[in-house]
DNA sequence: GAGTGGTCTAGACCACTGT
DNA sequence: CAGTGGTCTAGACCACTCC
């Protein structure tokens, strides 16, 4: 009874983590070599390696060839934000999703957006503004710029029923992205669209997305008041 | 020449990822069994397993025994937020860190904080308010509640020179945490401390931290206007 | 029941890096 | 150069779960 079925490497992982957290092995300490730990735990070195790799990935250990494995001095805590498709996020919370296209144009971008998209000075990009709502209440305002040279199919995409957010997730394979989170005061446009007072504090997510070769798109998502983003660590 | 030195499993990882992103293997598709891939790539099955494990961890694949490995339908993108010690964050940005203790008391918590800390109704907790500043400018206001029964040493900690933020990182081993990010309007206290107008949009990070047995602490960090949190994905 | 991924082993060689 | 972790292999058994 008392099943306790975790794999061996996970048990070793937990034991080592406990030794770190109990300060039996203190930050900066060198811990035993893999071979020694393998003997202590009565397993193969590969099993130890698996456990220590996981701890290194989590930031608890720092490993270097020849230098050995040390307990990290600053166990940098990493939280994982999952970035969902807006539609899914709303529906998972039990609301009815609706989407409205506000503007859609191909035009030369403002200087700052052009720089972010890394497009030549005189080129044009597609600019889409849209509102996502949850059970009739405005949820998030999407301000989207798409680099058409980087993803040609987007030139003919129909954003009247499918949001750029969703279309891009499904049609643009990307490899890297950078996200910036901040708080901004509602301007006149935001206050109108998101049904709040001008100056109200709004949660803002700015995102730049690359594929292998170029910036695909820049998105500014401005959430309605009261939005909260959750994460575990 | 053209060194290209990545390990074999990483190369396989990249090849498989390319097949996913190029839609040769589409979302929902079943991909070949590990044994078949091992034959295709001319390696051991363990090497394939390592590559596919990594892709599953990243959210690109979903793997189940007997059912096989499928391309994830919604490649849930995960961004990693690293949560630094405030002092480090400020100094890494080239500013001079300063810390000021504002209030420090042991008292019965308000109902909401008490519930978050999961303390009995009539118990007391330690409440600390502090201001962290960067090169003389207010940076973040720390509103901290500490469950003394869960971490007794905190009762005698001196927060006049070391912030709760740092003290807890260094002295409280914790295992789990939950973070909530939001935007709030500055109240009178925030506007005074953070040198901004009442109602200004402020970035807020709320955090609850557990060790194995109990909630250790609740922290509300309210950042000065203009704060931006960055993350990659 | 059978097929798939999850884990483990014992051994080997290699890559990196401190001395 | 030598010591450590990084990777790989060939094979094995097990755990899970679909049929």
Short mmCIF file of C-alpha atoms (C1' of nucleotides) in Angstrom, two decimals:
data_model
loop_
_atom_site.label_atom_id
_atom_site.label_comp_id
_atom_site.label_asym_id
_atom_site.label_seq_id
_atom_site.Cartn_x
_atom_site.Cartn_y
_atom_site.Cartn_z
CA UNK A 1 0.00 0.00 0.00
CA UNK A 2 0.96 3.66 0.07
CA UNK A 3 1.73 3.33 -3.58
CA UNK A 4 4.31 6.11 -3.92
CA UNK A 5 5.02 5.24 -7.48
CA UNK A 6 7.44 7.71 -8.82
CA UNK A 7 10.28 6.64 -11.00
CA UNK A 8 13.67 6.09 -9.54
CA UNK A 9 15.23 9.19 -11.07
CA UNK A 10 12.40 11.29 -9.68
CA UNK A 11 12.92 9.86 -6.23
CA UNK A 12 16.59 10.69 -6.49
CA UNK A 13 15.65 14.13 -7.76
CA UNK A 14 13.50 14.66 -4.69
CA UNK A 15 16.12 13.40 -2.28
CA UNK A 16 18.75 15.70 -3.75
CA UNK A 17 16.32 18.60 -3.73
CA UNK A 18 15.57 17.91 -0.10
CA UNK A 19 19.28 17.97 0.68
CA UNK A 20 19.53 21.34 -1.01
CA UNK A 21 16.51 22.81 0.67
CA UNK A 22 17.50 21.48 4.07
CA UNK A 23 20.90 23.12 3.53
CA UNK A 24 22.73 19.87 4.01
CA UNK A 25 24.18 20.92 0.66
CA UNK A 26 24.47 24.68 0.76
CA UNK A 27 24.53 27.19 -2.07
CA UNK A 28 27.94 27.10 -3.70
CA UNK A 29 28.78 23.65 -2.38
CA UNK A 30 30.21 21.03 -4.65
CA UNK A 31 28.13 17.91 -4.48
CA UNK A 32 29.44 14.37 -5.04
CA UNK A 33 30.27 13.19 -8.53
CA UNK A 34 27.71 11.26 -10.48
CA UNK A 35 29.63 8.04 -10.00
CA UNK A 36 29.63 8.44 -6.24
CA UNK A 37 25.94 9.21 -6.13
CA UNK A 38 25.27 6.21 -8.34
CA UNK A 39 26.98 4.04 -5.76
CA UNK A 40 25.13 5.69 -2.90
CA UNK A 41 21.76 5.17 -4.54
CA UNK A 42 22.67 1.83 -6.03
CA UNK A 43 21.80 2.71 -9.58
CA UNK A 44 23.43 3.44 -12.91
CA UNK A 45 25.15 6.74 -13.49
CA UNK A 46 22.66 7.57 -16.24
CA UNK A 47 19.89 7.54 -13.68
CA UNK A 48 21.77 10.02 -11.51
CA UNK A 49 22.43 12.10 -14.59
CA UNK A 50 18.76 12.26 -15.38
CA UNK A 51 17.90 13.48 -11.90
CA UNK A 52 20.66 16.07 -11.76
CA UNK A 53 19.85 17.30 -15.26
CA UNK A 54 16.32 18.00 -14.17
CA UNK A 55 17.54 19.90 -11.14
CA UNK A 56 19.92 21.90 -13.28
CA UNK A 57 17.10 22.73 -15.67
CA UNK A 58 15.07 23.95 -12.73
CA UNK A 59 17.92 26.18 -11.67
CA UNK A 60 18.85 24.42 -8.43
CA UNK A 61 22.18 23.11 -9.66
CA UNK A 62 24.95 24.39 -11.87
CA UNK A 63 26.92 21.77 -13.67
CA UNK A 64 30.16 22.02 -15.55
CA UNK A 65 32.41 19.39 -16.96
CA UNK A 66 35.49 18.87 -14.94
CA UNK A 67 34.37 21.46 -12.42
CA UNK A 68 31.61 19.25 -11.09
CA UNK A 69 28.12 20.02 -9.88
CA UNK A 70 27.43 22.85 -7.47
CA UNK A 71 24.32 24.03 -5.67
CA UNK A 72 23.22 27.23 -7.37
CA UNK A 73 23.92 30.32 -5.32
CA UNK A 74 20.79 32.14 -6.39
CA UNK A 75 18.14 29.56 -7.09
CA UNK A 76 16.54 31.75 -9.74
CA UNK A 77 12.91 30.90 -9.60
CA UNK A 78 11.26 30.45 -12.92
CA UNK A 79 7.57 30.75 -13.38
CA UNK A 80 5.91 29.37 -16.45
CA UNK A 81 3.34 31.54 -18.16
CA UNK A 82 1.21 29.68 -20.60
CA UNK A 83 0.07 31.91 -23.40
CA UNK A 84 -3.25 30.66 -24.66
CA UNK A 85 -5.28 31.56 -27.66
CA UNK A 86 -7.68 34.22 -26.44
CA UNK A 87 -10.70 32.30 -27.64
CA UNK A 88 -9.69 29.27 -25.62
CA UNK A 89 -8.93 31.29 -22.54
CA UNK A 90 -12.39 32.82 -22.56
CA UNK A 91 -14.22 29.60 -23.21
CA UNK A 92 -12.26 27.72 -20.59
CA UNK A 93 -13.47 30.25 -18.08
CA UNK A 94 -17.02 29.43 -19.01
CA UNK A 95 -17.86 32.53 -21.03
CA UNK A 96 -19.15 32.88 -24.54
CA UNK A 97 -16.51 34.09 -26.91
CA UNK A 98 -17.20 36.74 -29.49
CA UNK A 99 -14.93 38.54 -31.85
CA UNK A 100 -15.30 41.79 -33.75
CA UNK A 101 -13.02 43.19 -36.41
CA UNK A 102 -12.65 46.94 -36.00
CA UNK A 103 -10.16 48.05 -38.62
CA UNK A 104 -8.09 46.31 -41.25
CA UNK A 105 -5.65 48.08 -43.52
CA UNK A 106 -2.36 47.72 -45.32
CA UNK A 107 -0.24 50.78 -44.70
CA UNK A 108 3.21 52.05 -43.90
CA UNK A 109 3.77 51.46 -40.21
CA UNK A 110 4.59 54.16 -37.67
CA UNK A 111 8.30 54.45 -37.05
CA UNK A 112 8.32 52.49 -33.81
CA UNK A 113 6.31 49.59 -35.17
CA UNK A 114 8.37 49.57 -38.35
CA UNK A 115 11.52 49.30 -36.30
CA UNK A 116 10.09 46.48 -34.27
CA UNK A 117 9.06 44.61 -37.37
CA UNK A 118 12.45 45.27 -38.95
CA UNK A 119 10.90 46.25 -42.27
CA UNK A 120 12.47 48.61 -44.84
CA UNK A 121 11.44 52.26 -44.43
CA UNK A 122 8.97 52.49 -47.32
CA UNK A 123 7.27 49.13 -47.05
CA UNK A 124 3.76 48.43 -45.92
CA UNK A 125 2.40 46.13 -43.28
CA UNK A 126 -1.05 44.91 -42.39
CA UNK A 127 -2.63 46.53 -39.41
CA UNK A 128 -5.63 44.96 -37.75
CA UNK A 129 -7.57 46.10 -34.73
CA UNK A 130 -10.04 43.76 -33.13
CA UNK A 131 -12.00 43.30 -29.97
CA UNK A 132 -12.45 40.00 -28.19
CA UNK A 133 -15.31 39.77 -25.76
CA UNK A 134 -16.51 37.33 -23.13
CA UNK A 135 -20.24 36.86 -22.71
CA UNK A 136 -20.87 40.25 -24.21
CA UNK A 137 -18.33 42.12 -22.14
CA UNK A 138 -15.19 43.47 -23.74
CA UNK A 139 -12.26 41.31 -22.77
CA UNK A 140 -9.19 42.35 -24.70
CA UNK A 141 -8.33 44.78 -27.45
CA UNK A 142 -5.95 43.37 -30.04
CA UNK A 143 -3.74 45.79 -31.93
CA UNK A 144 -1.88 43.74 -34.49
CA UNK A 145 0.80 44.46 -37.06
CA UNK A 146 1.76 41.78 -39.54
CA UNK A 147 4.88 41.69 -41.64
CA UNK A 148 3.49 40.52 -44.96
CA UNK A 149 6.87 39.84 -46.56
CA UNK A 150 7.65 37.42 -43.78
CA UNK A 151 4.38 35.57 -44.03
CA UNK A 152 2.76 36.11 -47.39
CA UNK A 153 -0.34 34.08 -46.74
CA UNK A 154 -1.42 36.69 -44.24
CA UNK A 155 -2.07 39.14 -47.06
CA UNK A 156 -5.14 37.22 -48.10
CA UNK A 157 -6.29 36.04 -44.71
CA UNK A 158 -9.83 36.99 -43.81
CA UNK A 159 -9.89 38.47 -40.35
CA UNK A 160 -13.59 39.26 -40.33
CA UNK A 161 -14.45 36.00 -38.62
CA UNK A 162 -11.13 34.63 -37.43
CA UNK A 163 -8.96 36.82 -35.26
CA UNK A 164 -5.36 37.50 -36.17
CA UNK A 165 -4.51 35.99 -32.82
CA UNK A 166 -5.97 32.68 -33.81
CA UNK A 167 -5.06 32.79 -37.48
CA UNK A 168 -1.43 33.39 -36.71
CA UNK A 169 -1.25 30.65 -34.13
CA UNK A 170 -2.65 28.23 -36.63
CA UNK A 171 -0.86 29.41 -39.74
CA UNK A 172 2.41 30.98 -38.75
CA UNK A 173 4.95 28.65 -37.31
CA UNK A 174 7.21 30.66 -35.15
CA UNK A 175 10.22 29.85 -33.23
CA UNK A 176 10.83 32.69 -30.82
CA UNK A 177 8.91 35.41 -29.16
CA UNK A 178 9.47 38.19 -26.73
CA UNK A 179 6.77 39.35 -24.36
CA UNK A 180 6.59 42.49 -22.31
CA UNK A 181 4.02 42.94 -19.57
CA UNK A 182 3.07 46.30 -18.17
CA UNK A 183 0.28 48.46 -16.84
CA UNK A 184 -1.03 51.43 -18.81
CA UNK A 185 -3.68 54.02 -18.29
CA UNK A 186 -6.64 53.79 -20.63
CA UNK A 187 -6.61 56.31 -23.46
CA UNK A 188 -9.80 57.51 -25.08
CA UNK A 189 -9.86 54.62 -27.52
CA UNK A 190 -9.25 52.00 -24.88
CA UNK A 191 -11.82 53.48 -22.54
CA UNK A 192 -14.42 53.42 -25.28
CA UNK A 193 -13.68 49.91 -26.49
CA UNK A 194 -13.13 48.32 -23.13
CA UNK A 195 -15.98 50.16 -21.40
CA UNK A 196 -13.94 51.83 -18.70
CA UNK A 197 -13.03 55.30 -17.53
CA UNK A 198 -10.19 57.11 -19.27
CA UNK A 199 -7.07 56.60 -17.22
CA UNK A 200 -8.25 53.30 -15.78
CA UNK A 201 -5.41 50.88 -15.10
CA UNK A 202 -5.20 48.26 -17.83
CA UNK A 203 -3.04 45.20 -18.15
CA UNK A 204 -0.97 45.26 -21.32
CA UNK A 205 0.83 42.42 -23.09
CA UNK A 206 3.14 43.34 -25.95
CA UNK A 207 4.55 40.58 -28.03
CA UNK A 208 6.99 40.26 -30.87
CA UNK A 209 7.17 36.99 -32.73
CA UNK A 210 9.94 35.68 -34.98
CA UNK A 211 10.18 32.74 -37.28
CA UNK A 212 13.59 31.55 -38.42
CA UNK A 213 14.33 34.53 -40.58
CA UNK A 214 12.32 37.59 -39.61
CA UNK A 215 9.87 39.23 -37.30
CA UNK A 216 6.45 37.97 -38.23
CA UNK A 217 4.19 40.10 -36.17
CA UNK A 218 3.85 42.57 -33.35
CA UNK A 219 0.80 42.35 -31.12
CA UNK A 220 -0.38 44.65 -28.39
CA UNK A 221 -3.07 43.16 -26.23
CA UNK A 222 -4.81 45.51 -23.84
CA UNK A 223 -7.08 43.78 -21.37
CA UNK A 224 -10.22 45.11 -19.80
CA UNK A 225 -10.01 46.26 -16.18
CA UNK A 226 -9.78 43.49 -13.64
CA UNK A 227 -7.82 41.11 -15.82
CA UNK A 228 -5.48 38.91 -13.86
CA UNK A 229 -2.82 36.64 -15.26
CA UNK A 230 -1.90 33.61 -13.19
CA UNK A 231 1.16 31.46 -13.05
CA UNK A 232 2.74 28.85 -10.83
CA UNK A 233 6.33 28.40 -9.85
CA UNK B 1 33.95 22.52 -41.66
CA UNK B 2 30.66 24.18 -40.78
CA UNK B 3 31.05 22.79 -37.33
CA UNK B 4 27.38 22.35 -36.41
CA UNK B 5 28.19 20.66 -33.17
CA UNK B 6 25.00 19.85 -31.46
CA UNK B 7 24.39 16.51 -29.91
CA UNK B 8 22.62 13.85 -31.83
CA UNK B 9 19.42 14.03 -29.81
CA UNK B 10 19.29 17.78 -30.34
CA UNK B 11 19.68 17.37 -34.06
CA UNK B 12 16.86 14.86 -34.06
CA UNK B 13 14.85 17.25 -31.92
CA UNK B 14 15.37 19.97 -34.50
CA UNK B 15 14.50 17.74 -37.43
CA UNK B 16 11.28 16.62 -35.80
CA UNK B 17 10.42 20.19 -34.84
CA UNK B 18 10.98 21.26 -38.42
CA UNK B 19 8.63 18.52 -39.61
CA UNK B 20 6.01 19.82 -37.22
CA UNK B 21 6.44 23.45 -38.13
CA UNK B 22 6.50 22.70 -41.84
CA UNK B 23 3.24 20.81 -41.35
CA UNK B 24 4.66 17.63 -42.77
CA UNK B 25 3.35 16.30 -39.49
CA UNK B 26 0.19 18.21 -38.74
CA UNK B 27 -1.49 18.91 -35.42
CA UNK B 28 -3.27 15.78 -34.28
CA UNK B 29 -1.18 13.48 -36.46
CA UNK B 30 0.30 10.33 -35.06
CA UNK B 31 4.01 10.27 -35.68
CA UNK B 32 6.08 7.08 -36.12
CA UNK B 33 6.93 4.96 -33.15
CA UNK B 34 10.22 5.46 -31.39
CA UNK B 35 11.55 2.22 -32.83
CA UNK B 36 10.82 3.32 -36.39
CA UNK B 37 12.40 6.70 -35.85
CA UNK B 38 15.43 5.03 -34.32
CA UNK B 39 15.82 3.05 -37.52
CA UNK B 40 15.29 6.11 -39.68
CA UNK B 41 17.90 8.11 -37.82
CA UNK B 42 20.18 5.17 -37.26
CA UNK B 43 20.42 5.51 -33.54
CA UNK B 44 19.25 3.86 -30.35
CA UNK B 45 15.68 4.23 -29.22
CA UNK B 46 16.83 6.02 -26.08
CA UNK B 47 18.21 8.80 -28.22
CA UNK B 48 14.89 9.23 -29.97
CA UNK B 49 13.19 9.15 -26.60
CA UNK B 50 15.36 11.97 -25.35
CA UNK B 51 14.50 14.15 -28.34
CA UNK B 52 10.78 13.46 -28.19
CA UNK B 53 10.70 13.98 -24.44
CA UNK B 54 12.13 17.42 -24.89
CA UNK B 55 9.54 18.23 -27.54
CA UNK B 56 6.79 16.97 -25.29
CA UNK B 57 8.09 19.13 -22.44
CA UNK B 58 7.98 22.11 -24.75
CA UNK B 59 4.40 21.33 -25.60
CA UNK B 60 4.85 20.37 -29.23
CA UNK B 61 4.05 16.71 -28.77
CA UNK B 62 1.64 14.72 -26.67
CA UNK B 63 2.76 11.27 -25.76
CA UNK B 64 0.83 8.41 -24.27
CA UNK B 65 1.74 4.81 -23.79
CA UNK B 66 0.10 2.54 -26.24
CA UNK B 67 -1.59 5.48 -27.94
CA UNK B 68 1.65 6.74 -29.40
CA UNK B 69 2.97 10.21 -29.99
CA UNK B 70 0.86 12.93 -31.56
CA UNK B 71 1.56 16.45 -32.66
CA UNK B 72 -0.11 18.72 -30.14
CA UNK B 73 -3.24 20.36 -31.49
CA UNK B 74 -2.71 23.60 -29.67
CA UNK B 75 0.97 24.07 -29.17
CA UNK B 76 0.47 25.85 -25.88
CA UNK B 77 3.26 28.32 -25.75
CA UNK B 78 5.00 28.60 -22.47
CA UNK B 79 6.96 31.65 -21.53
CA UNK B 80 9.40 31.51 -18.69
CA UNK B 81 9.34 34.37 -16.23
CA UNK B 82 12.37 34.50 -14.04
CA UNK B 83 11.54 36.00 -10.68
CA UNK B 84 14.62 37.73 -9.38
CA UNK B 85 15.41 39.16 -6.01
CA UNK B 86 14.47 42.82 -6.30
CA UNK B 87 17.90 43.93 -5.19
CA UNK B 88 19.53 41.96 -7.97
CA UNK B 89 17.11 43.15 -10.58
CA UNK B 90 17.84 46.76 -9.79
CA UNK B 91 21.59 46.35 -9.66
CA UNK B 92 21.68 44.36 -12.86
CA UNK B 93 20.03 47.28 -14.56
CA UNK B 94 22.85 49.52 -13.41
CA UNK B 95 21.06 51.39 -10.66
CA UNK B 96 21.93 51.81 -7.03
CA UNK B 97 19.71 49.79 -4.79
CA UNK B 98 18.27 51.20 -1.61
CA UNK B 99 15.79 49.79 0.82
CA UNK B 100 13.60 51.41 3.43
CA UNK B 101 11.46 49.71 6.04
CA UNK B 102 8.17 51.54 6.47
CA UNK B 103 6.15 49.54 8.94
CA UNK B 104 6.67 46.31 10.82
CA UNK B 105 4.09 44.79 13.13
CA UNK B 106 2.71 41.53 14.40
CA UNK B 107 -1.04 41.60 14.26
CA UNK B 108 -4.17 39.69 13.34
CA UNK B 109 -4.45 39.76 9.57
CA UNK B 110 -7.40 41.13 7.64
CA UNK B 111 -9.83 38.44 6.66
CA UNK B 112 -8.65 38.08 3.07
CA UNK B 113 -4.98 37.83 3.98
CA UNK B 114 -5.78 35.45 6.80
CA UNK B 115 -7.61 33.22 4.39
CA UNK B 116 -4.76 33.31 1.93
CA UNK B 117 -2.29 32.41 4.64
CA UNK B 118 -4.58 29.69 5.90
CA UNK B 119 -4.08 30.70 9.52
CA UNK B 120 -6.57 30.12 12.36
CA UNK B 121 -8.98 33.02 12.93
CA UNK B 122 -7.42 34.48 16.06
CA UNK B 123 -3.74 34.09 15.24
CA UNK B 124 -1.29 36.82 14.42
CA UNK B 125 1.04 37.26 11.49
CA UNK B 126 3.91 39.59 10.78
CA UNK B 127 3.13 42.44 8.44
CA UNK B 128 5.94 44.39 6.85
CA UNK B 129 5.78 47.28 4.42
CA UNK B 130 8.90 48.36 2.65
CA UNK B 131 10.03 50.42 -0.28
CA UNK B 132 12.74 49.40 -2.70
CA UNK B 133 14.29 52.15 -4.76
CA UNK B 134 16.63 52.40 -7.70
CA UNK B 135 19.11 55.26 -7.77
CA UNK B 136 16.91 57.26 -5.47
CA UNK B 137 13.68 56.70 -7.33
CA UNK B 138 10.97 54.53 -5.86
CA UNK B 139 10.91 51.21 -7.65
CA UNK B 140 8.55 48.86 -5.91
CA UNK B 141 6.42 48.83 -2.81
CA UNK B 142 6.49 45.56 -0.91
CA UNK B 143 3.48 44.65 1.19
CA UNK B 144 4.39 41.45 2.97
CA UNK B 145 2.56 39.08 5.29
CA UNK B 146 4.47 36.29 6.97
CA UNK B 147 3.00 33.23 8.59
CA UNK B 148 5.13 32.96 11.72
CA UNK B 149 3.91 29.51 12.70
CA UNK B 150 5.12 28.20 9.36
CA UNK B 151 8.51 29.78 9.57
CA UNK B 152 9.40 30.60 13.13
CA UNK B 153 12.76 32.17 12.43
CA UNK B 154 10.98 35.03 10.73
CA UNK B 155 9.69 36.22 14.08
CA UNK B 156 13.14 37.42 15.05
CA UNK B 157 14.36 38.50 11.62
CA UNK B 158 15.52 42.09 11.41
CA UNK B 159 13.95 43.73 8.41
CA UNK B 160 15.43 47.14 9.02
CA UNK B 161 18.37 46.49 6.73
CA UNK B 162 17.43 43.32 4.87
CA UNK B 163 14.15 43.25 3.00
CA UNK B 164 11.64 40.48 3.59
CA UNK B 165 11.98 39.74 -0.11
CA UNK B 166 15.63 38.89 0.27
CA UNK B 167 15.45 37.41 3.74
CA UNK B 168 12.78 34.96 2.71
CA UNK B 169 14.59 33.92 -0.44
CA UNK B 170 17.65 33.16 1.60
CA UNK B 171 16.03 31.65 4.65
CA UNK B 172 12.77 30.07 3.66
CA UNK B 173 13.03 27.06 1.44
CA UNK B 174 9.85 26.85 -0.44
CA UNK B 175 8.53 24.41 -2.88
CA UNK B 176 5.60 26.01 -4.64
CA UNK B 177 4.28 29.42 -5.38
CA UNK B 178 1.43 31.04 -7.17
CA UNK B 179 1.77 34.39 -8.87
CA UNK B 180 -0.92 36.73 -10.10
CA UNK B 181 -0.13 39.67 -12.34
CA UNK B 182 -2.48 42.58 -12.80
CA UNK B 183 -2.79 46.31 -13.25
CA UNK B 184 -4.21 48.49 -10.50
CA UNK B 185 -4.85 52.18 -10.07
CA UNK B 186 -2.69 53.90 -7.51
CA UNK B 187 -4.39 54.58 -4.21
CA UNK B 188 -3.33 57.43 -1.96
CA UNK B 189 -0.66 55.37 -0.26
CA UNK B 190 0.79 54.08 -3.51
CA UNK B 191 0.78 57.49 -5.11
CA UNK B 192 2.65 58.93 -2.19
CA UNK B 193 5.21 56.16 -1.91
CA UNK B 194 5.78 55.63 -5.60
CA UNK B 195 5.72 59.32 -6.50
CA UNK B 196 2.86 59.19 -8.94
CA UNK B 197 -0.63 60.60 -9.38
CA UNK B 198 -3.52 58.89 -7.62
CA UNK B 199 -5.13 56.56 -10.10
CA UNK B 200 -1.95 56.05 -12.12
CA UNK B 201 -1.71 52.60 -13.69
CA UNK B 202 0.62 50.40 -11.68
CA UNK B 203 1.90 46.92 -12.33
CA UNK B 204 1.07 44.54 -9.53
CA UNK B 205 2.53 41.16 -8.67
CA UNK B 206 0.81 39.12 -5.98
CA UNK B 207 2.49 36.03 -4.76
CA UNK B 208 1.67 33.23 -2.40
CA UNK B 209 4.43 30.87 -1.35
CA UNK B 210 4.15 27.42 0.18
CA UNK B 211 6.65 25.08 1.69
CA UNK B 212 5.77 21.45 2.10
CA UNK B 213 3.21 21.95 4.80
CA UNK B 214 1.79 25.45 4.80
CA UNK B 215 1.60 28.86 3.24
CA UNK B 216 4.70 30.71 4.27
CA UNK B 217 4.02 34.18 3.03
CA UNK B 218 1.90 36.44 0.91
CA UNK B 219 3.57 39.29 -0.92
CA UNK B 220 2.06 42.12 -2.89
CA UNK B 221 4.56 43.99 -5.00
CA UNK B 222 3.37 47.22 -6.55
CA UNK B 223 5.78 48.69 -9.06
CA UNK B 224 6.33 52.32 -9.89
CA UNK B 225 4.82 53.59 -13.15
CA UNK B 226 6.62 52.50 -16.26
CA UNK B 227 7.69 49.12 -14.95
CA UNK B 228 7.90 46.48 -17.62
CA UNK B 229 8.37 42.78 -17.12
CA UNK B 230 10.04 40.90 -19.92
CA UNK B 231 10.00 37.27 -20.92
CA UNK B 232 10.95 35.09 -23.84
CA UNK B 233 9.13 32.18 -25.34
"C1'" DG C 1 -4.08 -8.90 -24.34
"C1'" DA C 2 -0.91 -6.40 -26.89
"C1'" DG C 3 1.48 -2.32 -28.31
"C1'" DT C 4 3.44 1.85 -26.99
"C1'" DG C 5 6.24 4.95 -24.28
"C1'" DG C 6 8.93 5.25 -19.59
"C1'" DT C 7 12.69 3.82 -17.32
"C1'" DC C 8 16.81 1.47 -16.22
"C1'" DT C 9 21.44 -0.75 -16.90
"C1'" DA C 10 26.44 -1.45 -17.79
"C1'" DG C 11 29.48 0.06 -20.41
"C1'" DA C 12 31.71 3.14 -23.62
"C1'" DC C 13 33.53 7.20 -25.81
"C1'" DC C 14 33.61 12.07 -26.23
"C1'" DA C 15 33.70 17.20 -25.12
"C1'" DC C 16 34.82 20.48 -22.26
"C1'" DT C 17 37.60 22.78 -18.98
"C1'" DG C 18 40.48 23.44 -14.69
"C1'" DT C 19 45.07 22.79 -13.39
"C1'" DC D 1 46.71 16.25 -19.11
"C1'" DA D 2 43.21 14.44 -16.37
"C1'" DG D 3 38.70 14.59 -14.31
"C1'" DT D 4 34.06 15.57 -14.83
"C1'" DG D 5 29.63 15.71 -17.04
"C1'" DG D 6 27.26 14.82 -21.81
"C1'" DT D 7 25.85 11.56 -24.77
"C1'" DC D 8 25.11 7.20 -26.84
"C1'" DT D 9 24.19 2.14 -27.23
"C1'" DA D 10 21.84 -2.44 -27.10
"C1'" DG D 11 19.11 -4.57 -24.58
"C1'" DA D 12 15.70 -5.34 -21.04
"C1'" DC D 13 11.61 -4.98 -18.20
"C1'" DC D 14 7.77 -2.40 -16.74
"C1'" DA D 15 3.49 0.63 -16.68
"C1'" DC D 16 -0.04 2.30 -18.87
"C1'" DT D 17 -3.91 2.23 -21.83
"C1'" DC D 18 -6.39 1.33 -26.04
"C1'" DC D 19 -8.91 -2.33 -28.20
#
